[in-house]
Coordinates of C-alpha atoms in Angstrom, one line a residue:
Chain A
X1 CA 164.1 48.8 85.8
X2 CA 160.6 48.0 85.6
X3 CA 159.3 46.6 88.9
X4 CA 157.6 43.5 86.9
X5 CA 161.3 42.3 85.5
X6 CA 162.8 43.0 88.9
X7 CA 160.6 40.7 90.6
X8 CA 161.7 38.0 87.9
X9 CA 165.6 38.5 88.7
X10 CA 166.6 36.0 91.0
X11 CA 168.0 37.1 94.2
X12 CA 171.4 36.0 93.3
X13 CA 171.1 39.2 90.8
X14 CA 169.5 42.0 93.0
X15 CA 170.3 45.7 92.3
X16 CA 171.7 46.0 95.9
X17 CA 174.4 43.1 95.1
X18 CA 175.2 45.1 91.5
X19 CA 175.7 48.3 93.3
X20 CA 177.6 46.7 96.1
X21 CA 180.0 45.2 93.3
X22 CA 180.1 48.4 91.2
X23 CA 180.8 50.2 94.3
X24 CA 183.8 48.3 95.2
X25 CA 185.2 49.6 91.7
X26 CA 184.7 53.2 92.2
X27 CA 187.3 54.2 94.5
X28 CA 190.2 54.5 92.9
X29 CA 192.2 57.7 92.4
X30 CA 192.2 58.2 88.3
X31 CA 195.7 59.6 88.0
X32 CA 195.9 58.2 84.6
X33 CA 193.2 59.7 83.1
X34 CA 194.3 63.2 84.8
X35 CA 197.8 62.4 83.3
X36 CA 196.2 61.8 79.8
X37 CA 193.9 64.9 80.0
X38 CA 196.8 67.4 81.2
X39 CA 199.3 65.6 79.0
X40 CA 197.4 66.1 75.8
X41 CA 196.6 69.6 76.0
X42 CA 200.5 70.2 77.3
X43 CA 201.5 68.7 74.3
X44 CA 198.9 71.0 72.1
X45 CA 200.2 74.0 73.6
X46 CA 204.0 73.0 73.1
X47 CA 203.1 72.2 69.5
X48 CA 202.1 76.0 68.8
X49 CA 206.0 77.2 69.1
X50 CA 207.5 74.2 67.9
X51 CA 205.4 74.6 64.3
X52 CA 205.8 78.6 64.4
X53 CA 209.2 78.4 64.9
X54 CA 209.8 75.8 62.3
X55 CA 211.2 72.9 64.9
X56 CA 208.8 70.4 63.5
X57 CA 206.6 70.5 60.0
X58 CA 203.0 71.9 60.2
X59 CA 201.9 68.5 58.7
X60 CA 203.4 66.5 62.0
X61 CA 201.9 69.2 64.4
X62 CA 198.4 68.4 62.5
X63 CA 198.9 64.7 63.2
X64 CA 199.9 65.2 66.8
X65 CA 197.3 67.8 67.5
X66 CA 194.7 65.5 65.9
X67 CA 195.7 62.6 68.3
X68 CA 195.6 65.3 71.2
X69 CA 191.9 66.2 70.1
X70 CA 190.9 62.5 70.3
X71 CA 192.1 62.1 73.8
X72 CA 190.6 65.3 75.0
X73 CA 187.1 64.1 75.8
X74 CA 187.3 61.2 78.2
X75 CA 189.3 63.0 81.2
X76 CA 186.9 65.6 80.7
X77 CA 183.9 63.0 81.2
X78 CA 185.3 61.5 84.4
X79 CA 185.3 65.3 85.8
X80 CA 181.7 65.7 84.6
X81 CA 180.8 62.8 86.7
X82 CA 183.2 63.9 89.6
X83 CA 185.3 60.8 89.3
X84 CA 188.2 62.6 90.6
X85 CA 186.8 64.1 93.6
X86 CA 184.6 61.4 94.4
X87 CA 182.5 63.5 96.5
X88 CA 185.2 65.1 98.5
X89 CA 184.3 68.8 98.7
X90 CA 188.1 69.5 99.3
X91 CA 188.9 67.8 95.7
X92 CA 186.0 69.1 93.7
X93 CA 188.4 72.1 92.1
X94 CA 190.1 68.9 90.5
X95 CA 187.2 68.0 88.7
X96 CA 186.6 71.4 87.2
X97 CA 190.5 71.8 86.7
X98 CA 190.9 68.6 84.8
X99 CA 187.5 69.0 82.9
X100 CA 188.1 72.7 81.5
X101 CA 191.7 72.4 80.5
X102 CA 191.5 69.1 78.9
X103 CA 188.7 70.6 76.4
X104 CA 190.7 73.8 75.2
X105 CA 192.0 71.3 72.3
X106 CA 188.3 70.7 71.4
X107 CA 187.3 74.4 72.0
X108 CA 184.2 73.2 73.9
X109 CA 183.1 74.7 77.2
X110 CA 183.5 72.0 80.0
X111 CA 180.1 73.4 81.6
X112 CA 178.0 73.0 78.2
X113 CA 179.2 69.0 77.9
X114 CA 178.8 68.5 81.9
X115 CA 175.1 69.8 82.1
X116 CA 174.4 68.4 78.7
X117 CA 176.0 64.8 79.7
X118 CA 174.1 64.4 83.0
X119 CA 170.8 65.0 80.9
X120 CA 172.2 62.3 78.3
X121 CA 172.3 59.8 81.4
X122 CA 169.1 60.8 83.0
X123 CA 167.1 60.7 79.6
X124 CA 169.4 58.0 77.3
X125 CA 167.6 57.2 73.7
X126 CA 164.8 59.6 74.8
X127 CA 164.3 61.7 71.3
X128 CA 163.1 64.6 73.1
X129 CA 165.1 65.0 76.1
X130 CA 168.5 63.2 75.3
X131 CA 170.9 65.9 74.1
X132 CA 172.7 63.2 72.3
X133 CA 169.9 61.6 70.6
X134 CA 170.6 62.7 67.2
X135 CA 174.4 61.4 67.6
X136 CA 173.3 58.1 68.5
X137 CA 170.6 57.3 66.3
X138 CA 170.5 57.5 62.2
X139 CA 172.9 56.6 59.7
X140 CA 176.7 56.9 60.5
X141 CA 177.3 59.2 57.7
X142 CA 174.7 62.0 58.9
X143 CA 176.2 61.8 62.7
X144 CA 179.7 62.5 61.2
X145 CA 178.4 65.3 58.8
X146 CA 176.7 66.7 62.0
X147 CA 179.7 66.6 63.9
X148 CA 181.8 68.2 61.2
X149 CA 179.4 71.1 60.8
X150 CA 179.0 71.7 64.3
X151 CA 175.5 70.6 64.9
X152 CA 176.2 67.6 67.0
X153 CA 177.0 70.1 70.2
X154 CA 174.4 72.6 68.8
X155 CA 172.9 71.9 72.4
X156 CA 170.7 75.5 72.5
X157 CA 167.3 74.0 72.1
X158 CA 167.6 71.9 75.1
X159 CA 167.5 75.2 77.0
X160 CA 164.0 75.0 75.8
X161 CA 163.5 71.6 76.8
X162 CA 164.8 71.9 80.3
X163 CA 163.9 75.6 80.8
X164 CA 162.3 74.9 84.0
X165 CA 165.8 73.1 85.5
X166 CA 167.3 76.1 86.9
X167 CA 170.6 74.2 87.7
X168 CA 170.9 73.2 84.0
X169 CA 169.9 76.8 82.6
X170 CA 172.8 78.2 85.0
X171 CA 175.2 76.1 84.0
X172 CA 174.5 76.1 80.6
X173 CA 174.6 79.9 80.5
X174 CA 177.9 80.0 82.5
X175 CA 179.5 78.2 79.3
X176 CA 178.4 81.0 76.9
X177 CA 181.3 83.4 77.8
X178 CA 184.0 80.4 77.5
X179 CA 182.4 79.4 74.0
X180 CA 182.9 83.3 73.0
X181 CA 186.6 83.3 74.2
X182 CA 187.4 80.3 72.4
X183 CA 185.7 81.5 69.1
X184 CA 187.4 85.1 69.6
X185 CA 190.9 82.9 70.1
X186 CA 190.8 81.4 67.0
X187 CA 189.7 84.7 65.0
X188 CA 192.5 86.3 66.5
X189 CA 194.9 83.6 66.1
X190 CA 193.9 83.0 62.3
X191 CA 194.9 86.5 61.4
X192 CA 198.3 85.7 62.9
X193 CA 199.2 82.2 62.1
X194 CA 196.1 81.1 59.6
X195 CA 197.3 77.7 58.4
X196 CA 198.6 76.7 62.0
X197 CA 195.3 77.9 63.5
X198 CA 193.6 75.9 60.8
X199 CA 195.7 72.4 61.3
X200 CA 196.7 72.7 65.1
X201 CA 193.0 73.7 66.3
X202 CA 190.3 74.3 63.9
X203 CA 190.5 71.1 62.0
X204 CA 192.1 68.5 64.9
X205 CA 188.9 69.6 66.7
X206 CA 186.7 68.9 64.1
X207 CA 188.2 65.4 63.8
X208 CA 188.4 64.8 67.5
X209 CA 184.6 65.9 67.7
X210 CA 183.5 63.4 65.1
X211 CA 186.1 60.6 66.8
X212 CA 184.3 61.2 70.0
X213 CA 180.6 61.4 68.7
X214 CA 181.1 58.1 66.7
X215 CA 182.8 56.1 69.6
X216 CA 181.2 57.7 72.4
X217 CA 177.6 58.3 71.3
X218 CA 177.1 56.1 68.2
X219 CA 178.5 52.7 68.5
X220 CA 177.4 52.2 72.3
X221 CA 173.9 53.3 71.9
X222 CA 173.1 52.4 68.2
X223 CA 170.0 50.3 67.8
X224 CA 169.1 50.7 71.7
X225 CA 165.9 51.7 73.2
X226 CA 165.0 53.5 76.5
X227 CA 165.4 51.8 80.1
X228 CA 168.5 51.1 82.4
X229 CA 169.5 47.9 81.2
X230 CA 168.5 48.6 77.7
X231 CA 169.8 52.0 76.4
X232 CA 173.7 51.3 75.9
X233 CA 175.1 47.9 74.5
X234 CA 178.1 45.8 74.3
X235 CA 179.5 45.6 70.8
X236 CA 182.8 44.8 69.1
X237 CA 184.2 45.3 65.5
X238 CA 187.7 45.1 63.7
X239 CA 189.2 48.0 65.4
X240 CA 191.1 46.9 68.8
X241 CA 189.3 48.4 71.8
X242 CA 192.4 50.5 72.6
X243 CA 191.9 52.6 69.6
X244 CA 188.3 53.7 70.6
X245 CA 188.9 54.4 74.2
X246 CA 187.2 51.0 75.1
X247 CA 183.9 52.3 74.1
X248 CA 182.6 48.7 73.7
X249 CA 182.5 48.7 77.8
X250 CA 180.3 51.6 77.8
X251 CA 177.3 50.1 78.9
X252 CA 179.0 49.9 82.2
X253 CA 179.4 53.5 82.7
X254 CA 175.8 54.1 81.8
X255 CA 174.8 51.4 84.7
X256 CA 177.5 53.0 87.3
X257 CA 179.0 56.0 86.0
X258 CA 181.2 56.3 89.2
X259 CA 183.4 53.3 88.0
X260 CA 186.7 54.4 86.8
X261 CA 187.6 54.0 83.3
X262 CA 190.5 52.1 84.0
X263 CA 188.7 49.8 86.1
X264 CA 185.7 49.2 83.9
X265 CA 187.1 45.7 82.5
X266 CA 187.6 44.4 85.8
X267 CA 183.9 45.4 86.9
X268 CA 182.7 43.9 83.9
X269 CA 184.1 40.6 84.7
X270 CA 182.6 40.8 88.2
X271 CA 179.1 42.1 86.7
X272 CA 178.9 40.0 83.7
X273 CA 176.2 37.3 85.1
X274 CA 174.3 40.6 86.2
X275 CA 174.3 41.8 82.6
X276 CA 173.3 38.5 81.4
X277 CA 170.4 38.2 83.8
X278 CA 169.4 41.8 83.3
X279 CA 169.6 41.2 79.3
X280 CA 172.1 44.0 78.3
X281 CA 172.0 44.1 74.7
X282 CA 174.9 42.0 73.8
X283 CA 175.9 40.9 77.4
X284 CA 175.7 37.1 76.3
X285 CA 179.0 37.9 73.9
X286 CA 181.3 39.6 76.9
X287 CA 184.4 37.7 77.2
X288 CA 184.9 36.0 80.5
X289 CA 188.1 38.0 80.7
X290 CA 188.4 41.5 79.4
X291 CA 192.0 42.9 80.4
X292 CA 194.4 43.1 77.9
X293 CA 191.7 41.4 75.5
X294 CA 191.4 43.6 72.5
X295 CA 187.8 42.7 71.7
X296 CA 188.4 42.4 67.8
X297 CA 185.4 40.9 65.9
X298 CA 186.0 40.4 62.1
X299 CA 183.0 38.2 61.5
Chain B
X1 CA 174.7 93.9 75.1
X2 CA 173.0 95.2 71.5
X3 CA 176.6 95.2 69.6
X4 CA 177.4 91.6 71.4
X5 CA 173.8 90.3 70.0
X6 CA 174.5 92.0 66.5
X7 CA 178.0 90.6 66.4
X8 CA 176.9 87.0 67.1
X9 CA 173.8 87.7 64.7
X10 CA 176.3 88.1 62.1
X11 CA 178.4 85.5 63.4
X12 CA 178.5 83.4 60.1
X13 CA 179.7 86.5 57.9
X14 CA 182.4 87.1 60.6
X15 CA 183.7 83.6 60.4
X16 CA 183.6 83.8 56.6
X17 CA 185.4 87.1 56.2
X18 CA 188.2 86.9 59.2
X19 CA 188.7 82.6 59.4
X20 CA 187.9 81.6 55.8
X21 CA 189.5 84.8 54.5
X22 CA 192.5 84.4 56.3
X23 CA 193.0 81.0 55.3
X24 CA 192.2 81.5 51.4
X25 CA 194.8 84.2 51.8
X26 CA 197.3 82.1 53.5
X27 CA 197.1 79.4 50.9
X28 CA 197.3 82.2 48.1
X29 CA 200.4 83.2 49.7
X30 CA 201.9 79.5 49.8
X31 CA 201.0 79.1 46.2
X32 CA 203.3 82.2 45.4
X33 CA 199.9 83.9 44.0
X34 CA 200.4 87.1 46.0
X35 CA 204.0 87.8 44.8
X36 CA 202.7 90.0 41.7
X37 CA 199.5 90.8 42.6
X38 CA 198.5 92.0 46.2
X39 CA 194.8 92.4 45.3
X40 CA 194.6 88.3 45.2
X41 CA 194.3 89.2 49.2
X42 CA 191.5 91.3 48.9
X43 CA 189.7 88.5 46.6
X44 CA 190.4 86.1 49.1
X45 CA 188.7 88.1 52.0
X46 CA 185.8 89.3 49.9
X47 CA 185.4 85.6 49.0
X48 CA 185.4 84.4 52.6
X49 CA 182.6 87.0 53.3
X50 CA 180.5 86.1 50.3
X51 CA 180.4 82.6 51.9
X52 CA 179.7 83.6 55.2
X53 CA 177.0 86.1 54.1
X54 CA 175.5 83.4 52.0
X55 CA 175.5 81.0 55.1
X56 CA 174.0 83.9 57.3
X57 CA 171.2 84.8 54.5
X58 CA 170.5 80.9 54.3
X59 CA 170.6 80.3 57.9
X60 CA 173.2 77.5 57.3
X61 CA 176.3 76.7 55.7
X62 CA 176.5 76.2 51.9
X63 CA 177.3 72.3 52.4
X64 CA 174.3 71.8 54.8
X65 CA 170.9 71.1 53.3
X66 CA 169.3 72.1 56.6
X67 CA 169.6 74.5 59.3

């Protein structure tokens, strides 16, 4: 936040107060998200024998696998922010455990998404340093196309951008063997079970990646600039928020990543005056009550 | 390490041969095209390989305009 603007904000809406309120919503143990992450990947694993032994048809398996893929990212996202361990070193294993397992459905290594996501938070909407910049800007059609052909997660160029950041390059390189393992697994499976591999893993992972990119990157950051209170917006459209992981509320996550996903509606209700005072894009349209509100906008 | 680099350098061709070839072959099988002519299998894998090889030479897949 610019110092000049900071002085213009009344004492009622200071950053210290905002942080204190946000902190009160950053304590819950996120068992729901763990259940979603481990649940979807378990269902996805069970699908394989069920389809191979013709217990369910392949088309049904494809629909279920695609749903699993759409649910795969968010539990890992909470893990990337350490929101399961919440700073407890003894619980840190849980972040990695959930983060790795839930991403099997999308066939993307956890370490890769974790390090690039941290840079996305640090440099949101910076055309050079934000690894998600191309996923958040430009026409929706090209964002979808890039997600389908794999360019949306082609983060290799950021190894050069952050070459002096040893922690970044170390984590990035840690992801490489797992990425190779995913590819090799798919190559072996496709020889044994070609259509099953395509319709239970490859295509659902593509669709899940498109879904995640569109709702987690493109919608929340569309037409926004750089700066703590400017880089993510409140938005709404005709789809009820429960179908897009409530990404209408993503701005609060960018301001306070420690707030658990299911605590965001209550946190926003409490922080709404701060958001309006800080001129968060779209803040004036935030309803007074968000819980169970579908946030539909058909205008 | 050299071998791994070589394999990765040709990853698009491998993807075409193994992944796309297997898919084309499975579709041909489902359509009953392999019943009378097993050579179709070779054509399926060759077609997948050619797609991958073209992608390797272009530096990007045929349906992409930029790398």
